[in-house]
XYZ file of C-alpha atoms in Angstrom:
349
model
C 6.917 -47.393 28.198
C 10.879 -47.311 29.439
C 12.076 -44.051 30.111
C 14.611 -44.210 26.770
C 11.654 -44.576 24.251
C 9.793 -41.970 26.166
C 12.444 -39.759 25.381
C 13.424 -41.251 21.879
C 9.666 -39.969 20.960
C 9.417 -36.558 22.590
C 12.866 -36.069 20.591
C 11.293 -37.094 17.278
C 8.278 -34.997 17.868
C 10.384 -32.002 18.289
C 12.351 -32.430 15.661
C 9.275 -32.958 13.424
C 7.802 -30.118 14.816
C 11.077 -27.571 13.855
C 11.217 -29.454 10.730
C 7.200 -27.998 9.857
C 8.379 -24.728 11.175
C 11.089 -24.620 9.242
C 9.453 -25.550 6.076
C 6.374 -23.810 6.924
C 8.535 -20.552 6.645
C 8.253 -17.170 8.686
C 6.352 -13.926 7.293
C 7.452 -10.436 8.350
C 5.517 -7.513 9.275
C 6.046 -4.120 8.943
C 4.602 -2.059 11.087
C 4.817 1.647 10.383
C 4.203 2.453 14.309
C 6.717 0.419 15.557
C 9.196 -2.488 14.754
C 8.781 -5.898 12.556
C 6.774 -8.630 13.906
C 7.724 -12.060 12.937
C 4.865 -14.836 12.346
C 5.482 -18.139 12.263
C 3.825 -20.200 9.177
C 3.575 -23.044 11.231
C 1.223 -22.122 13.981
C 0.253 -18.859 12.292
C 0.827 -17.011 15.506
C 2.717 -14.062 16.218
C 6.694 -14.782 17.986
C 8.019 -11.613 18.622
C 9.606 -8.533 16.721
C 12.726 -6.619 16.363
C 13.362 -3.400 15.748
C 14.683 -1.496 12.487
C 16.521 1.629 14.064
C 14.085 3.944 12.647
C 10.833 5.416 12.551
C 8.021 4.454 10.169
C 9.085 1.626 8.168
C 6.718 0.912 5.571
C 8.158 -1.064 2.204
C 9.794 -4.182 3.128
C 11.479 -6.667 1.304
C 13.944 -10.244 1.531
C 16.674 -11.449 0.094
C 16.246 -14.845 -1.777
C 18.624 -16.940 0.526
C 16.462 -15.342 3.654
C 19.668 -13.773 5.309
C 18.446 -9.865 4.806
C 15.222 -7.860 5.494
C 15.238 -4.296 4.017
C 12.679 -1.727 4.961
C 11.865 1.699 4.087
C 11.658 3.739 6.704
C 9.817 7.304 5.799
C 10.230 9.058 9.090
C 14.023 9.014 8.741
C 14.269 9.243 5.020
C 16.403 5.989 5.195
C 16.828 1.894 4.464
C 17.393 -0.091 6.937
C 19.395 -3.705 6.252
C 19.050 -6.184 8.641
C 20.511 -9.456 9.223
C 17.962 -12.276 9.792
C 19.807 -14.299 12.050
C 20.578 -12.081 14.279
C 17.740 -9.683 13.901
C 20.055 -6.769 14.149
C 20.175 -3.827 11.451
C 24.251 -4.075 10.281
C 23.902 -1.130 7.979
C 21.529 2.317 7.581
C 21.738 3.828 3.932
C 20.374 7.382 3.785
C 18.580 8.147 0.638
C 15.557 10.891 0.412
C 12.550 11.868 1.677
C 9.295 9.632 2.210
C 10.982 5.981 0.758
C 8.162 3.811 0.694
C 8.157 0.888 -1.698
C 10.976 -1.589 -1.458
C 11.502 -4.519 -4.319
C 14.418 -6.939 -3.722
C 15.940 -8.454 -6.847
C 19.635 -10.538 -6.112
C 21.683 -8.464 -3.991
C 19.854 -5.124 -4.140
C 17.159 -3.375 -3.072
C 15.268 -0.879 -5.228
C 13.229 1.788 -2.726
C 11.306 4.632 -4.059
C 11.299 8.003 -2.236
C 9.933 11.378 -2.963
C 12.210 14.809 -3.228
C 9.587 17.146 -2.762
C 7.314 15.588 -0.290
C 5.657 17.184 2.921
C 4.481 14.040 4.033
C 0.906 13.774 5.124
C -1.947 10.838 3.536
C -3.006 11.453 -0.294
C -5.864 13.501 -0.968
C -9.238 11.575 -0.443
C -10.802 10.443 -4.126
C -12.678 13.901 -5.514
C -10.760 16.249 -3.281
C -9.679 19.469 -4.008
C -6.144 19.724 -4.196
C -4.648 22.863 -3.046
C -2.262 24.477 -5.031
C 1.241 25.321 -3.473
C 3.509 28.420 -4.780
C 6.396 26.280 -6.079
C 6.452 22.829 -8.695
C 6.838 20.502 -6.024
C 3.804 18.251 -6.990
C 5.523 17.834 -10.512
C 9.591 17.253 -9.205
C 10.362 13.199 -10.029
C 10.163 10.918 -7.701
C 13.732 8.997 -7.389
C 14.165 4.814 -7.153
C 17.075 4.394 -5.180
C 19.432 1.191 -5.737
C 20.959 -0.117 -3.125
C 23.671 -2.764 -2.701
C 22.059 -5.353 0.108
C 25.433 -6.847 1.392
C 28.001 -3.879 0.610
C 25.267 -1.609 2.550
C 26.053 1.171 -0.015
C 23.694 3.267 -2.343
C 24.806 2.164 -5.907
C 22.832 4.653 -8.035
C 19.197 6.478 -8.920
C 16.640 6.158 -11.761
C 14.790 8.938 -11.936
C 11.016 8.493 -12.711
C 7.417 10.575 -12.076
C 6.232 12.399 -9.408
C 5.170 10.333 -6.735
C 6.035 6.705 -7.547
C 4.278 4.003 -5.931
C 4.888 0.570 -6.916
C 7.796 -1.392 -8.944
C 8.150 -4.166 -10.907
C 10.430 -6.310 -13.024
C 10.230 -7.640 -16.430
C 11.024 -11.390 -16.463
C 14.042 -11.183 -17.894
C 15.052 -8.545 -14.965
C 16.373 -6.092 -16.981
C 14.028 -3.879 -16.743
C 11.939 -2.118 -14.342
C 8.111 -0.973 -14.203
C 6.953 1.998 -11.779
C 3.740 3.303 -10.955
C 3.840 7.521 -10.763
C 0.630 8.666 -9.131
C 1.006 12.190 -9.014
C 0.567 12.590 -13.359
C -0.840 9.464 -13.713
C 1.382 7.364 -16.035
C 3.276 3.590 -16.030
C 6.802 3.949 -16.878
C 9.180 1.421 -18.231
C 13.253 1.938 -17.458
C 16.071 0.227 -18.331
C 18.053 -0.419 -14.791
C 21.711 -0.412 -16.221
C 21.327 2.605 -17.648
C 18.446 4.154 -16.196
C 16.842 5.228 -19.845
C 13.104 5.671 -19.783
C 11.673 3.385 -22.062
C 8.070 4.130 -22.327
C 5.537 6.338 -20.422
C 1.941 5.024 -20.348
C -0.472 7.657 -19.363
C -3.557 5.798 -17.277
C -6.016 9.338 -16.950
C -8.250 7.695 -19.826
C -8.544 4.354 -17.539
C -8.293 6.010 -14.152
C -6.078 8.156 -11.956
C -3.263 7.234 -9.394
C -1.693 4.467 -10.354
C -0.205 2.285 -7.317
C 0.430 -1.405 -7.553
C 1.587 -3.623 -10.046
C 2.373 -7.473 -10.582
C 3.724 -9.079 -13.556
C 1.819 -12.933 -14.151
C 3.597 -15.689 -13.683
C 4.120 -16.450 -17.064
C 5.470 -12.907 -17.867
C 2.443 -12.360 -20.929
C 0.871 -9.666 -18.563
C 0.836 -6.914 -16.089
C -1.693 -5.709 -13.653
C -1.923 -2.165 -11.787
C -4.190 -0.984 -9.624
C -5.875 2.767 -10.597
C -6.567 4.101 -7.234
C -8.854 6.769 -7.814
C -10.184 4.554 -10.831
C -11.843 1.867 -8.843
C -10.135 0.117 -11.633
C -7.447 -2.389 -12.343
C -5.522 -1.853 -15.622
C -4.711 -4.708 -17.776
C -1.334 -4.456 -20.042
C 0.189 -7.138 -22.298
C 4.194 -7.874 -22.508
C 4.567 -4.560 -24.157
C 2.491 -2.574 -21.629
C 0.186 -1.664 -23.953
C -3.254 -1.619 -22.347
C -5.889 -4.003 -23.133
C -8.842 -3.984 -20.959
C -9.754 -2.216 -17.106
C -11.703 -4.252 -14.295
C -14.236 -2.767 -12.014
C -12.865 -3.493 -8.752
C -13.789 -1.881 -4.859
C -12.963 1.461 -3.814
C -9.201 2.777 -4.193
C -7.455 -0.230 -4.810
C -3.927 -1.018 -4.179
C -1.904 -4.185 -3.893
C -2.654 -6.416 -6.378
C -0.976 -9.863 -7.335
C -1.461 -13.152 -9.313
C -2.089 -16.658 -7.723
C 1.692 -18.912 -8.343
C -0.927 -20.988 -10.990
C -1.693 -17.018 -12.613
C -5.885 -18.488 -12.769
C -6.246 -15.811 -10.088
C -5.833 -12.036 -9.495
C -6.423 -10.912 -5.817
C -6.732 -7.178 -5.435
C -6.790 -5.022 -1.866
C -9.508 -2.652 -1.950
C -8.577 -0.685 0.681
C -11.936 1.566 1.021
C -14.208 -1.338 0.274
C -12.306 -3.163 3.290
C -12.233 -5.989 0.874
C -9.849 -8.247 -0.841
C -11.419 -9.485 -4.192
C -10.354 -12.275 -6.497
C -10.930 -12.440 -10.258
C -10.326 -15.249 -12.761
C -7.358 -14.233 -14.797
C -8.835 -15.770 -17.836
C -12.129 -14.110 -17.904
C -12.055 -11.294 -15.445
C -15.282 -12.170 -14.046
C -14.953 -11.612 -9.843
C -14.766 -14.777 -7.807
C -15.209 -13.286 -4.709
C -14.860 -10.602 -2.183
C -13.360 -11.281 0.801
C -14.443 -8.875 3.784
C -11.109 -7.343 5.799
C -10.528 -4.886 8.459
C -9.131 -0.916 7.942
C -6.828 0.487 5.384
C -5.601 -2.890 3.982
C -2.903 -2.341 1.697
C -0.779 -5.238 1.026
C -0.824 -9.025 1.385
C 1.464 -11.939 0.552
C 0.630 -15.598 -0.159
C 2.320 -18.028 2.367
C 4.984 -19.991 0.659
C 3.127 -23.243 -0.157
C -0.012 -21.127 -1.555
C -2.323 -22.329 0.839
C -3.578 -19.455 3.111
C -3.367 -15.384 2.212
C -2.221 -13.066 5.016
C -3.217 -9.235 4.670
C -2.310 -6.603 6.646
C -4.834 -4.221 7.969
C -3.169 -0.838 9.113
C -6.153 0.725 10.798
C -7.779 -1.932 12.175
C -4.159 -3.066 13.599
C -4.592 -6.957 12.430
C -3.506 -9.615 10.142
C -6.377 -11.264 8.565
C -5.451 -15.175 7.299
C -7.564 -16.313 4.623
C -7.880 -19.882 3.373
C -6.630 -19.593 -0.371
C -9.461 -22.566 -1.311
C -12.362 -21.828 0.548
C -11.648 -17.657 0.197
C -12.844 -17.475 3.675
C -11.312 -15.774 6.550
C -9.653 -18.218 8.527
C -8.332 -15.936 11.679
C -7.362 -12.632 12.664
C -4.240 -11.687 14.517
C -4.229 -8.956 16.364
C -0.963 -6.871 15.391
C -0.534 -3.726 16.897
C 1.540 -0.715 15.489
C -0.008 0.496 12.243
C 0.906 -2.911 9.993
C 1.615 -1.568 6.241
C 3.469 -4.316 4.608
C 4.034 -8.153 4.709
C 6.395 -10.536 2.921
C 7.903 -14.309 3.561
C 10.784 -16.478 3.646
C 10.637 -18.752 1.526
C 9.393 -16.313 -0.186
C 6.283 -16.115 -2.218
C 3.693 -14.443 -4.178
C 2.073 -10.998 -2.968
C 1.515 -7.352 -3.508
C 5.218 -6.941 -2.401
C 7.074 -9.707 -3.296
C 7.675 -12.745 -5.828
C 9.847 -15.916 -5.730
C-alpha cells in the first residue's frame, strides 16, 4: 500500500476514533478523598483527574453546554466552579457548613448545606440518637443559589433540617427537597422562596434522601432511607403507594423511556430495578460498598455507579442488568454525572 494511503487511513481512523469519543461523552467523578476523575465513555476507562481546590467534594453537577463542573465541597463549607476546558476552578463561592447535594438548572447551581452540623455519618437505622443541649438537630437546612458564570451567591431558600436531595418540577419553577432530619418532602417556589407544601413521610418511612421526577413529569420518586422504602407521589406530591426496596436506599432515578426505576440500596450493596408501571422488581444488581449515586451514560446503554467504600465504579449493561466491569477508582467516589448529560440519581438532560 503507498505510503500516502497508509497515512490517508491511519488519519481517518483517528478521526473516527475522536469522533466516538466525542460523542460517546465523558462522566465525572467525585471523589470525596481527593480530586475528580474523568472517564471516558468511549473506552470506559479512567483518563486522569483534576483537582477542585478543596477538601471533600461530594455533590457534583454540569452545566448543559458542558463548559462548567460545580461541586460541593463539605470540608471547606464551599462550591467550587470549574471550567471544563481547562480543568481549572475560576471561582470558589463560600456558602455554609456541610454542602452536599448540588442540582444544576441553566446558569445556576442549587447546593444544600447544613447550619448546625458537626459533621460525622448519620446515625445507623435503629440507633439511639443522643440528645445535645441546644436545637441544633431542628435549625433549617439552607439551599444555596448560585450564579455558575458570575461565580456569585445569588440568594437562599430556606427548608428542613438536614436536606438531602433536590428536584425540579417540569416547568422549573419550582423546587422539591428531601429534609431527613423531621422527615418531610417540601415543595418551594424558587423566585420567591415560599414554601409550598410540606409532606410528612414518618407514616411511609423515615429519612427521606433522593428524589427524581419521571420523564413525563406525572410522578415523583424518593427514597425513605430508614424505610427500606421508596415513596411514590403524583404531580401534586400527594403520595400514592411505597415499594419495598433493599436496605437504606438512596439515589434513585427513572430510565429516559420512564418503564424503569433503578434504586441504590446502599446496605444491600445492590442496585435494583422496578417496572414503573407495575412496581414489581426486575432485578437486583449486586455492587460493591456504600453505593450512593449512579448516572446513565448519555446514549442509555450502560449504568455507572459509584461505590465509596469499596473505591470502584461498577458499569452495568442497561439490557442485560449485568455487571459489565469494575473500575477501580480510588479516593472515596460519592457522586457521578456526564456530559452530554443524562439520566441519574444526580442529574437529568
Amino acid at each position: 500500500m503507498p505510503n500516502k494511503l497508509i497515512c490517508a487511513t491511519l488519519f481517518a481512523l483517528g478521526l473516527a476514533a475522536a469522533a466516538q469519543a466525542q460523542t460517546a461523552g465523558v462522566a465525572y467523578i467525585s471523589n470525596q478523598n481527593g480530586g475528580i476523575g474523568v472517564l471516558d465513555l468511549a473506552t470506559l476507562e479512567l483518563t486522569g483527574s483534576f483537582e477542585v481546590g478543596a477538601k471533600g467534594p461530594r455533590g457534583i453537577g454540569v452545566t448543559a453546554d458542558g463548559k462548567y463542573l460545580v461541586t460541593a465541597n463539605k470540608d471547606d463549607a464551599n462550591v467550587s466552579i470549574i471550567d471544563l476546558a481547562t480543568r481549572k476552578v475560576v471561582k470558589q463561592v463560600k456558602i455554609g457548613k456541610n454542602p452536599e447535594f448540588v442540582r444544576v438548572l441553566g446558569d445556576k447551581a442549587f447546593v444544600t448545606y447544613e447550619p448546625s452540623s458537626k459533621g460525622g455519618p448519620p446515625p445507623k437505622p435503629g440507633a439511639v440518637v443522643v440528645e445535645e443541649d441546644d436545637d441544633d438537630d431542628k435549625v433549617p437546612a439552607r439551599i444555596a443559589i448560585v450564579d455558575i458564570r458570575k461565580g456569585k451567591l445569588l440568594k437562599e431558600i430556606t427548608s428542613g433540617p438536614e436536606t438531602e436531595g433536590i428536584e425540579f418540577t417540569p416547568d422549573g419553577k419550582r423546587m422539591i427537597v428531601t429534609n431527613e432530619a423531621d422527615n418531610t418532602i417540601t415543595l418551594h417556589d424558587i423566585r420567591s422562596g415560599k414554601l409550598l407544601k410540606t409532606v410528612p413521610t414518618s407514616k411511609y418511612g423515615d429519612r427521606p434522601r433522593g428524589i427524581k421526577v419521571s420523564p413525563d413529569g406525572k410522578r415523583y420518586v424518593a427514597t425513605l432511607e430508614f424505610g427500606n422504602k421508596f415513596l411514590i407521589l403524583d404531580d401534586k406530591l400527594d403520595p400514592i403507594k411505597t415499594v419495598e426496596t433493599g436496605k437504606t436506599p438512596y439515589g434513585i432515578a427513572f430510565d429516559r423511556t420512564g418503564q424503569r426505576i433503578f434504586v441504590a440500596a446502599s446496605r444491600a450493596n445492590t442496585l435494583q430495578v422496578f417496572d414503573a408501571a407495575s412496581l414489581e422488581k426486575i432485578k437486583e444488581i449486586p455492587s460493591g460498598e456504600r453505593c450512593w449515586h449512579f448516572t446513565f451514560t448519555p446514549d442509555d446503554k450502560q449504568v455507572l455507579l459509584t461505590c465509596g467504600r469499596s473505591d470502584e465504579v461498577i458499569v452495568i449493561d442497561t439490557k442485560t442488568l449485568e455487571v459489565t466491569k469494575r473500575i477501580a477508582n480510588k479516593g472515596m467516589p460519592w457522586g457521578i454525572v456526564t456530559y452530554p448529560k443524562a439520566f441519574g440519581s444526580l442529574d437529568q438532560p
